[in-house]
PDB file of C-alpha atoms in Angstrom:
ATOM      1  CA  MET A 107     113.794  69.044 115.957  1.00  0.00           C
ATOM      2  CA  THR A 108     114.048  65.575 114.144  1.00  0.00           C
ATOM      3  CA  VAL A 109     111.380  65.031 111.636  1.00  0.00           C
ATOM      4  CA  SER A 110     110.160  61.426 111.287  1.00  0.00           C
ATOM      5  CA  ALA A 111     110.622  60.100 107.444  1.00  0.00           C
ATOM      6  CA  ALA A 112     106.911  59.719 107.331  1.00  0.00           C
ATOM      7  CA  CYS A 113     106.000  63.133 108.426  1.00  0.00           C
ATOM      8  CA  ILE A 114     105.469  65.924 106.070  1.00  0.00           C
ATOM      9  CA  SER A 115     107.766  69.000 107.140  1.00  0.00           C
ATOM     10  CA  VAL A 116     106.108  72.280 106.618  1.00  0.00           C
ATOM     11  CA  PHE A 117     107.351  76.029 106.884  1.00  0.00           C
ATOM     12  CA  LEU A 118     104.830  78.740 107.441  1.00  0.00           C
ATOM     13  CA  LEU A 119     105.508  82.125 105.945  1.00  0.00           C
ATOM     14  CA  ALA A 120     102.874  84.770 106.835  1.00  0.00           C
ATOM     15  CA  GLU A 121     103.213  88.205 107.962  1.00  0.00           C
ATOM     16  CA  ASN A 122     100.382  87.853 110.472  1.00  0.00           C
ATOM     17  CA  ARG A 123     101.274  86.107 113.776  1.00  0.00           C
ATOM     18  CA  LEU A 124      97.675  85.176 114.585  1.00  0.00           C
ATOM     19  CA  LEU A 125      97.632  83.351 111.069  1.00  0.00           C
ATOM     20  CA  ARG A 126     101.005  81.813 111.588  1.00  0.00           C
ATOM     21  CA  GLU A 127      99.869  80.426 115.174  1.00  0.00           C
ATOM     22  CA  ALA A 128      96.506  79.018 113.958  1.00  0.00           C
ATOM     23  CA  LEU A 129      98.026  77.045 111.099  1.00  0.00           C
ATOM     24  CA  ALA A 130     100.680  75.843 113.478  1.00  0.00           C
ATOM     25  CA  ARG A 131      97.767  74.690 115.712  1.00  0.00           C
ATOM     26  CA  ILE A 132      95.765  72.948 113.016  1.00  0.00           C
ATOM     27  CA  LEU A 133      98.927  71.245 111.473  1.00  0.00           C
ATOM     28  CA  GLY A 134     100.618  70.495 114.666  1.00  0.00           C
ATOM     29  CA  LYS A 135      97.779  68.142 115.620  1.00  0.00           C
ATOM     30  CA  LYS A 136      98.290  65.736 112.818  1.00  0.00           C
ATOM     31  CA  ASN A 137     100.677  62.906 113.199  1.00  0.00           C
ATOM     32  CA  ASP A 138     101.828  62.912 109.881  1.00  0.00           C
ATOM     33  CA  ILE A 139     102.855  66.777 109.613  1.00  0.00           C
ATOM     34  CA  ASP A 140     105.387  68.526 111.257  1.00  0.00           C
ATOM     35  CA  VAL A 141     105.983  72.224 111.297  1.00  0.00           C
ATOM     36  CA  VAL A 142     109.814  72.994 111.276  1.00  0.00           C
ATOM     37  CA  GLY A 143     109.636  76.764 111.044  1.00  0.00           C
ATOM     38  CA  ALA A 144     107.346  79.796 111.124  1.00  0.00           C
ATOM     39  CA  ALA A 145     108.352  83.526 110.234  1.00  0.00           C
ATOM     40  CA  SER A 146     107.097  86.628 108.807  1.00  0.00           C
ATOM     41  CA  HIS A 147     108.600  88.197 105.778  1.00  0.00           C
ATOM     42  CA  SER A 148     112.057  89.612 106.108  1.00  0.00           C
ATOM     43  CA  PRO A 149     115.302  89.539 104.057  1.00  0.00           C
ATOM     44  CA  SER A 150     116.847  86.531 106.113  1.00  0.00           C
ATOM     45  CA  VAL A 151     113.699  84.533 105.691  1.00  0.00           C
ATOM     46  CA  LEU A 152     115.154  82.583 102.698  1.00  0.00           C
ATOM     47  CA  ASN A 153     117.876  81.279 104.750  1.00  0.00           C
ATOM     48  CA  ALA A 154     115.593  80.180 107.414  1.00  0.00           C
ATOM     49  CA  ILE A 155     113.527  78.187 104.809  1.00  0.00           C
ATOM     50  CA  ALA A 156     116.827  76.644 103.667  1.00  0.00           C
ATOM     51  CA  THR A 157     117.825  75.650 107.017  1.00  0.00           C
ATOM     52  CA  THR A 158     114.757  73.786 107.984  1.00  0.00           C
ATOM     53  CA  SER A 159     114.607  71.995 104.481  1.00  0.00           C
ATOM     54  CA  PRO A 160     110.716  71.883 104.499  1.00  0.00           C
ATOM     55  CA  GLN A 161     108.832  70.194 101.955  1.00  0.00           C
ATOM     56  CA  VAL A 162     105.839  72.103 101.898  1.00  0.00           C
ATOM     57  CA  LEU A 163     105.824  75.972 102.554  1.00  0.00           C
ATOM     58  CA  LEU A 164     102.507  77.551 103.348  1.00  0.00           C
ATOM     59  CA  PHE A 165     102.882  81.165 101.948  1.00  0.00           C
ATOM     60  CA  ASP A 166     100.756  84.222 102.492  1.00  0.00           C
ATOM     61  CA  PRO A 167     102.361  86.863 100.340  1.00  0.00           C
ATOM     62  CA  PRO A 168     102.433  90.611 101.468  1.00  0.00           C
ATOM     63  CA  ASP A 169     101.284  91.780  98.184  1.00  0.00           C
ATOM     64  CA  VAL A 170     100.975  90.652  94.396  1.00  0.00           C
ATOM     65  CA  ARG A 171     104.262  92.111  93.328  1.00  0.00           C
ATOM     66  CA  SER A 172     106.498  90.874  96.045  1.00  0.00           C
ATOM     67  CA  GLY A 173     104.829  87.641  96.276  1.00  0.00           C
ATOM     68  CA  ILE A 174     105.287  86.671  92.770  1.00  0.00           C
ATOM     69  CA  ALA A 175     108.947  87.995  92.849  1.00  0.00           C
ATOM     70  CA  PHE A 176     109.435  85.757  96.137  1.00  0.00           C
ATOM     71  CA  LEU A 177     108.057  82.851  94.171  1.00  0.00           C
ATOM     72  CA  ARG A 178     110.581  83.271  91.456  1.00  0.00           C
ATOM     73  CA  VAL A 179     113.480  83.206  93.838  1.00  0.00           C
ATOM     74  CA  LEU A 180     112.008  79.973  95.405  1.00  0.00           C
ATOM     75  CA  ARG A 181     111.563  78.454  92.193  1.00  0.00           C
ATOM     76  CA  GLU A 182     115.142  79.182  91.338  1.00  0.00           C
ATOM     77  CA  THR A 183     116.907  78.405  94.564  1.00  0.00           C
ATOM     78  CA  MET A 184     114.691  75.529  95.965  1.00  0.00           C
ATOM     79  CA  PRO A 185     112.849  73.919  92.993  1.00  0.00           C
ATOM     80  CA  GLY A 186     111.843  70.799  94.795  1.00  0.00           C
ATOM     81  CA  LEU A 187     109.742  72.824  97.485  1.00  0.00           C
ATOM     82  CA  LYS A 188     105.977  72.477  97.430  1.00  0.00           C
ATOM     83  CA  VAL A 189     104.358  75.548  97.817  1.00  0.00           C
ATOM     84  CA  VAL A 190     100.792  76.336  98.827  1.00  0.00           C
ATOM     85  CA  MET A 191      99.727  80.002  98.467  1.00  0.00           C
ATOM     86  CA  ILE A 192      97.157  81.432 100.816  1.00  0.00           C
ATOM     87  CA  GLY A 193      95.078  84.247  99.146  1.00  0.00           C
ATOM     88  CA  MET A 194      92.813  86.723 100.423  1.00  0.00           C
ATOM     89  CA  GLU A 195      90.431  86.658  97.450  1.00  0.00           C
ATOM     90  CA  LEU A 196      89.671  84.895  94.285  1.00  0.00           C
ATOM     91  CA  ASP A 197      92.334  86.817  92.538  1.00  0.00           C
ATOM     92  CA  SER A 198      93.525  85.502  89.124  1.00  0.00           C
ATOM     93  CA  GLU A 199      96.112  88.526  88.871  1.00  0.00           C
ATOM     94  CA  LEU A 200      97.806  86.926  92.032  1.00  0.00           C
ATOM     95  CA  PHE A 201      96.808  83.114  91.329  1.00  0.00           C
ATOM     96  CA  ILE A 202      98.010  82.807  87.489  1.00  0.00           C
ATOM     97  CA  PRO A 203     101.204  84.326  88.058  1.00  0.00           C
ATOM     98  CA  ALA A 204     101.919  82.194  90.995  1.00  0.00           C
ATOM     99  CA  VAL A 205     100.917  79.047  88.983  1.00  0.00           C
ATOM    100  CA  ARG A 206     103.656  80.300  86.521  1.00  0.00           C
ATOM    101  CA  GLU A 207     106.131  80.503  88.962  1.00  0.00           C
ATOM    102  CA  GLY A 208     105.291  76.841  90.092  1.00  0.00           C
ATOM    103  CA  ILE A 209     103.036  76.841  93.288  1.00  0.00           C
ATOM    104  CA  ALA A 210     101.217  73.497  93.704  1.00  0.00           C
ATOM    105  CA  GLY A 211      98.377  74.951  95.490  1.00  0.00           C
ATOM    106  CA  TYR A 212      96.220  78.132  96.165  1.00  0.00           C
ATOM    107  CA  MET A 213      93.815  78.027  99.280  1.00  0.00           C
ATOM    108  CA  LEU A 214      91.572  80.929 100.325  1.00  0.00           C
ATOM    109  CA  MET A 215      92.091  82.821 103.705  1.00  0.00           C
ATOM    110  CA  ASP A 216      88.510  81.204 104.960  1.00  0.00           C
ATOM    111  CA  ALA A 217      89.621  77.667 104.145  1.00  0.00           C
ATOM    112  CA  THR A 218      88.637  75.433 106.745  1.00  0.00           C
ATOM    113  CA  ALA A 219      91.277  73.314 108.800  1.00  0.00           C
ATOM    114  CA  THR A 220      90.317  70.323 106.995  1.00  0.00           C
ATOM    115  CA  GLU A 221      90.987  72.035 103.669  1.00  0.00           C
ATOM    116  CA  ILE A 222      94.376  73.327 104.756  1.00  0.00           C
ATOM    117  CA  VAL A 223      95.532  69.772 106.035  1.00  0.00           C
ATOM    118  CA  ALA A 224      94.212  68.085 102.860  1.00  0.00           C
ATOM    119  CA  ALA A 225      96.032  70.747 100.592  1.00  0.00           C
ATOM    120  CA  VAL A 226      99.332  69.715 102.224  1.00  0.00           C
ATOM    121  CA  ARG A 227      98.784  66.268 101.943  1.00  0.00           C
ATOM    122  CA  SER A 228      97.827  66.528  98.283  1.00  0.00           C
ATOM    123  CA  VAL A 229     100.765  68.689  97.136  1.00  0.00           C
ATOM    124  CA  MET A 230     103.152  66.343  98.985  1.00  0.00           C
ATOM    125  CA  ASN A 231     101.297  63.467  97.054  1.00  0.00           C
ATOM    126  CA  SER A 232     102.181  65.582  93.704  1.00  0.00           C
ATOM    127  CA  GLY A 233      98.664  66.771  93.561  1.00  0.00           C
ATOM    128  CA  ALA A 234      97.503  70.171  92.765  1.00  0.00           C
ATOM    129  CA  VAL A 235      94.855  72.635  94.748  1.00  0.00           C
ATOM    130  CA  CYS A 236      92.663  75.414  93.787  1.00  0.00           C
ATOM    131  CA  PRO A 237      89.477  77.074  94.749  1.00  0.00           C
ATOM    132  CA  PRO A 238      86.674  75.550  92.199  1.00  0.00           C
ATOM    133  CA  GLU A 239      85.982  79.331  91.258  1.00  0.00           C
ATOM    134  CA  LEU A 240      89.521  79.736  90.045  1.00  0.00           C
ATOM    135  CA  CYS A 241      89.468  76.721  87.720  1.00  0.00           C
ATOM    136  CA  HIS A 242      87.869  78.852  84.913  1.00  0.00           C
ATOM    137  CA  ALA A 243      90.709  81.299  85.187  1.00  0.00           C
ATOM    138  CA  LEU A 244      93.203  78.508  84.859  1.00  0.00           C
ATOM    139  CA  PHE A 245      91.463  76.813  81.727  1.00  0.00           C
ATOM    140  CA  ARG A 246      91.325  80.219  80.223  1.00  0.00           C
ATOM    141  CA  TYR A 247      95.266  80.832  80.775  1.00  0.00           C
ATOM    142  CA  VAL A 248      96.076  77.294  79.178  1.00  0.00           C
ATOM    143  CA  ALA A 249      93.667  78.086  76.236  1.00  0.00           C
ATOM    144  CA  GLY A 250      95.423  81.358  75.774  1.00  0.00           C
ATOM    145  CA  GLN A 251      98.864  79.253  75.113  1.00  0.00           C
ATOM    146  CA  ARG A 252      97.679  78.201  71.852  1.00  0.00           C
ATOM    147  CA  PRO A 253      99.549  79.347  69.017  1.00  0.00           C
ATOM    148  CA  SER A 254      96.702  81.221  67.470  1.00  0.00           C
ATOM    149  CA  PHE A 255      97.473  84.984  68.859  1.00  0.00           C
ATOM    150  CA  PRO A 256      98.204  87.629  66.408  1.00  0.00           C
ATOM    151  CA  SER A 257     102.120  87.967  65.531  1.00  0.00           C
ATOM    152  CA  PHE A 258     103.708  90.364  67.574  1.00  0.00           C
ATOM    153  CA  ALA A 259     105.678  92.935  66.325  1.00  0.00           C
ATOM    154  CA  VAL A 260     105.442  95.886  69.067  1.00  0.00           C
ATOM    155  CA  LYS A 261     105.385  98.979  66.994  1.00  0.00           C
ATOM    156  CA  HIS A 262     104.627  98.100  63.299  1.00  0.00           C
ATOM    157  CA  GLN A 263     102.148  95.482  63.358  1.00  0.00           C
ATOM    158  CA  LEU A 264     100.117  95.957  66.480  1.00  0.00           C
ATOM    159  CA  GLY A 265     100.984  99.538  66.998  1.00  0.00           C
ATOM    160  CA  LEU A 266     101.567  99.540  70.721  1.00  0.00           C
ATOM    161  CA  THR A 267     102.544 103.042  72.125  1.00  0.00           C
ATOM    162  CA  ARG A 268     105.433 103.335  74.288  1.00  0.00           C
ATOM    163  CA  ARG A 269     103.288 103.794  77.270  1.00  0.00           C
ATOM    164  CA  GLU A 270     101.428 100.541  76.291  1.00  0.00           C
ATOM    165  CA  GLN A 271     104.607  98.620  75.695  1.00  0.00           C
ATOM    166  CA  GLN A 272     105.769  99.971  79.265  1.00  0.00           C
ATOM    167  CA  LEU A 273     102.069  98.749  80.788  1.00  0.00           C
ATOM    168  CA  VAL A 274     102.505  95.274  79.436  1.00  0.00           C
ATOM    169  CA  GLU A 275     106.164  94.983  80.865  1.00  0.00           C
ATOM    170  CA  MET A 276     104.870  96.386  84.411  1.00  0.00           C
ATOM    171  CA  VAL A 277     101.762  93.869  84.488  1.00  0.00           C
ATOM    172  CA  GLY A 278     104.156  91.035  83.562  1.00  0.00           C
ATOM    173  CA  ARG A 279     106.276  91.965  86.768  1.00  0.00           C
ATOM    174  CA  GLY A 280     103.081  91.472  88.907  1.00  0.00           C
ATOM    175  CA  PHE A 281     102.168  95.292  89.120  1.00  0.00           C
ATOM    176  CA  THR A 282      98.473  95.906  89.822  1.00  0.00           C
ATOM    177  CA  ASN A 283      96.636  98.916  88.287  1.00  0.00           C
ATOM    178  CA  LYS A 284      97.015 100.817  91.395  1.00  0.00           C
ATOM    179  CA  GLU A 285     100.574 100.210  91.753  1.00  0.00           C
ATOM    180  CA  ILE A 286     101.171 101.243  88.290  1.00  0.00           C
ATOM    181  CA  ALA A 287      99.409 104.443  88.606  1.00  0.00           C
ATOM    182  CA  GLN A 288     101.415 105.232  91.804  1.00  0.00           C
ATOM    183  CA  GLU A 289     104.803 104.315  89.702  1.00  0.00           C
ATOM    184  CA  LEU A 290     104.003 106.380  86.788  1.00  0.00           C
ATOM    185  CA  GLY A 291     102.028 109.261  88.409  1.00  0.00           C
ATOM    186  CA  LEU A 292      98.916 108.917  86.741  1.00  0.00           C
ATOM    187  CA  SER A 293      95.334 108.129  87.832  1.00  0.00           C
ATOM    188  CA  GLU A 294      94.110 104.423  88.246  1.00  0.00           C
ATOM    189  CA  GLN A 295      91.337 105.155  85.664  1.00  0.00           C
ATOM    190  CA  THR A 296      94.040 106.340  83.078  1.00  0.00           C
ATOM    191  CA  ILE A 297      95.969 103.106  83.521  1.00  0.00           C
ATOM    192  CA  LYS A 298      92.681 101.042  82.932  1.00  0.00           C
ATOM    193  CA  ASN A 299      92.054 103.130  79.896  1.00  0.00           C
ATOM    194  CA  HIS A 300      95.459 102.487  78.593  1.00  0.00           C
ATOM    195  CA  ILE A 301      95.165  98.738  79.293  1.00  0.00           C
ATOM    196  CA  HIS A 302      91.680  98.431  77.697  1.00  0.00           C
ATOM    197  CA  ARG A 303      93.263  99.772  74.526  1.00  0.00           C
ATOM    198  CA  MET A 304      96.400  97.567  74.528  1.00  0.00           C
ATOM    199  CA  LEU A 305      94.224  94.358  74.938  1.00  0.00           C
ATOM    200  CA  ARG A 306      92.264  95.221  72.063  1.00  0.00           C
ATOM    201  CA  LYS A 307      95.349  95.935  70.068  1.00  0.00           C
ATOM    202  CA  VAL A 308      96.844  92.497  70.875  1.00  0.00           C
ATOM    203  CA  GLY A 309      93.693  90.581  70.534  1.00  0.00           C
ATOM    204  CA  ALA A 310      93.881  89.570  74.130  1.00  0.00           C
ATOM    205  CA  SER A 311      90.672  89.185  76.414  1.00  0.00           C
ATOM    206  CA  ASP A 312      92.508  90.220  79.565  1.00  0.00           C
ATOM    207  CA  ARG A 313      95.756  91.398  80.810  1.00  0.00           C
ATOM    208  CA  LEU A 314      97.339  88.223  81.954  1.00  0.00           C
ATOM    209  CA  GLN A 315      96.628  86.762  78.282  1.00  0.00           C
ATOM    210  CA  ALA A 316      98.165  90.167  76.893  1.00  0.00           C
ATOM    211  CA  VAL A 317     101.305  89.311  78.723  1.00  0.00           C
ATOM    212  CA  GLU A 318     101.455  85.789  77.262  1.00  0.00           C
ATOM    213  CA  VAL A 319     101.341  87.236  73.775  1.00  0.00           C
ATOM    214  CA  CYS A 320     104.172  89.686  74.399  1.00  0.00           C
ATOM    215  CA  ARG A 321     106.275  86.719  76.001  1.00  0.00           C
ATOM    216  CA  ASN A 322     105.341  84.234  73.297  1.00  0.00           C
ATOM    217  CA  HIS A 323     106.873  86.801  70.913  1.00  0.00           C
ATOM    218  CA  GLY A 324     109.921  87.513  72.696  1.00  0.00           C
ATOM    219  CA  PHE A 325     108.863  91.005  73.983  1.00  0.00           C
ATOM    220  CA  LEU A 326     108.807  89.854  77.692  1.00  0.00           C
ATOM    221  CA  THR A 327     111.545  87.371  78.935  1.00  0.00           C
ATOM    222  CA  ALA A 328     110.725  87.240  82.648  1.00  0.00           C
TER     223      ALA A 328
END
């Protein structure tokens, strides 16, 4: 398909076929938007996206960890691609890491057709879009970047145990508490208790801020 220079080319990446078809119908009605491709998640989907050369990707991630990992690859291989993520909930554990990986927009699954179209147009014009309810999480994240954290010597100053260091690393890789519990063979409540103690030691108000403490002091590199 030949796309007019005045049109915004969009690729739809979502596991759910009904969602892909609904988005295609919504966007296909607009004269300034062309859907150049649609696919579910697969090992070959990066090639499909690259082949169609979209300007905007509407992305419904299968889960937090794989979604963030996929965004990281996109940022490295297609740095000019504008990504609008579609999330099920007001989930800061997905939203903030996704912002770090360069998304330009975050829409909820119950967004209206008008909101979806507006988001595509906005990010194409160098705008950014997110639900108002997530603005507070974004402000807290930005405020947490100021250089007022306690110095981070993993063992000697803050006294993080080996387990707590392991948890920080897994949280930084996008694991949820449930996924960490399954990976380590522990209960989800045990993981919550470990993370609560770890937050207190590093002086962070939430797990995302704790990750930034560690990253800012060289403990995490990704």
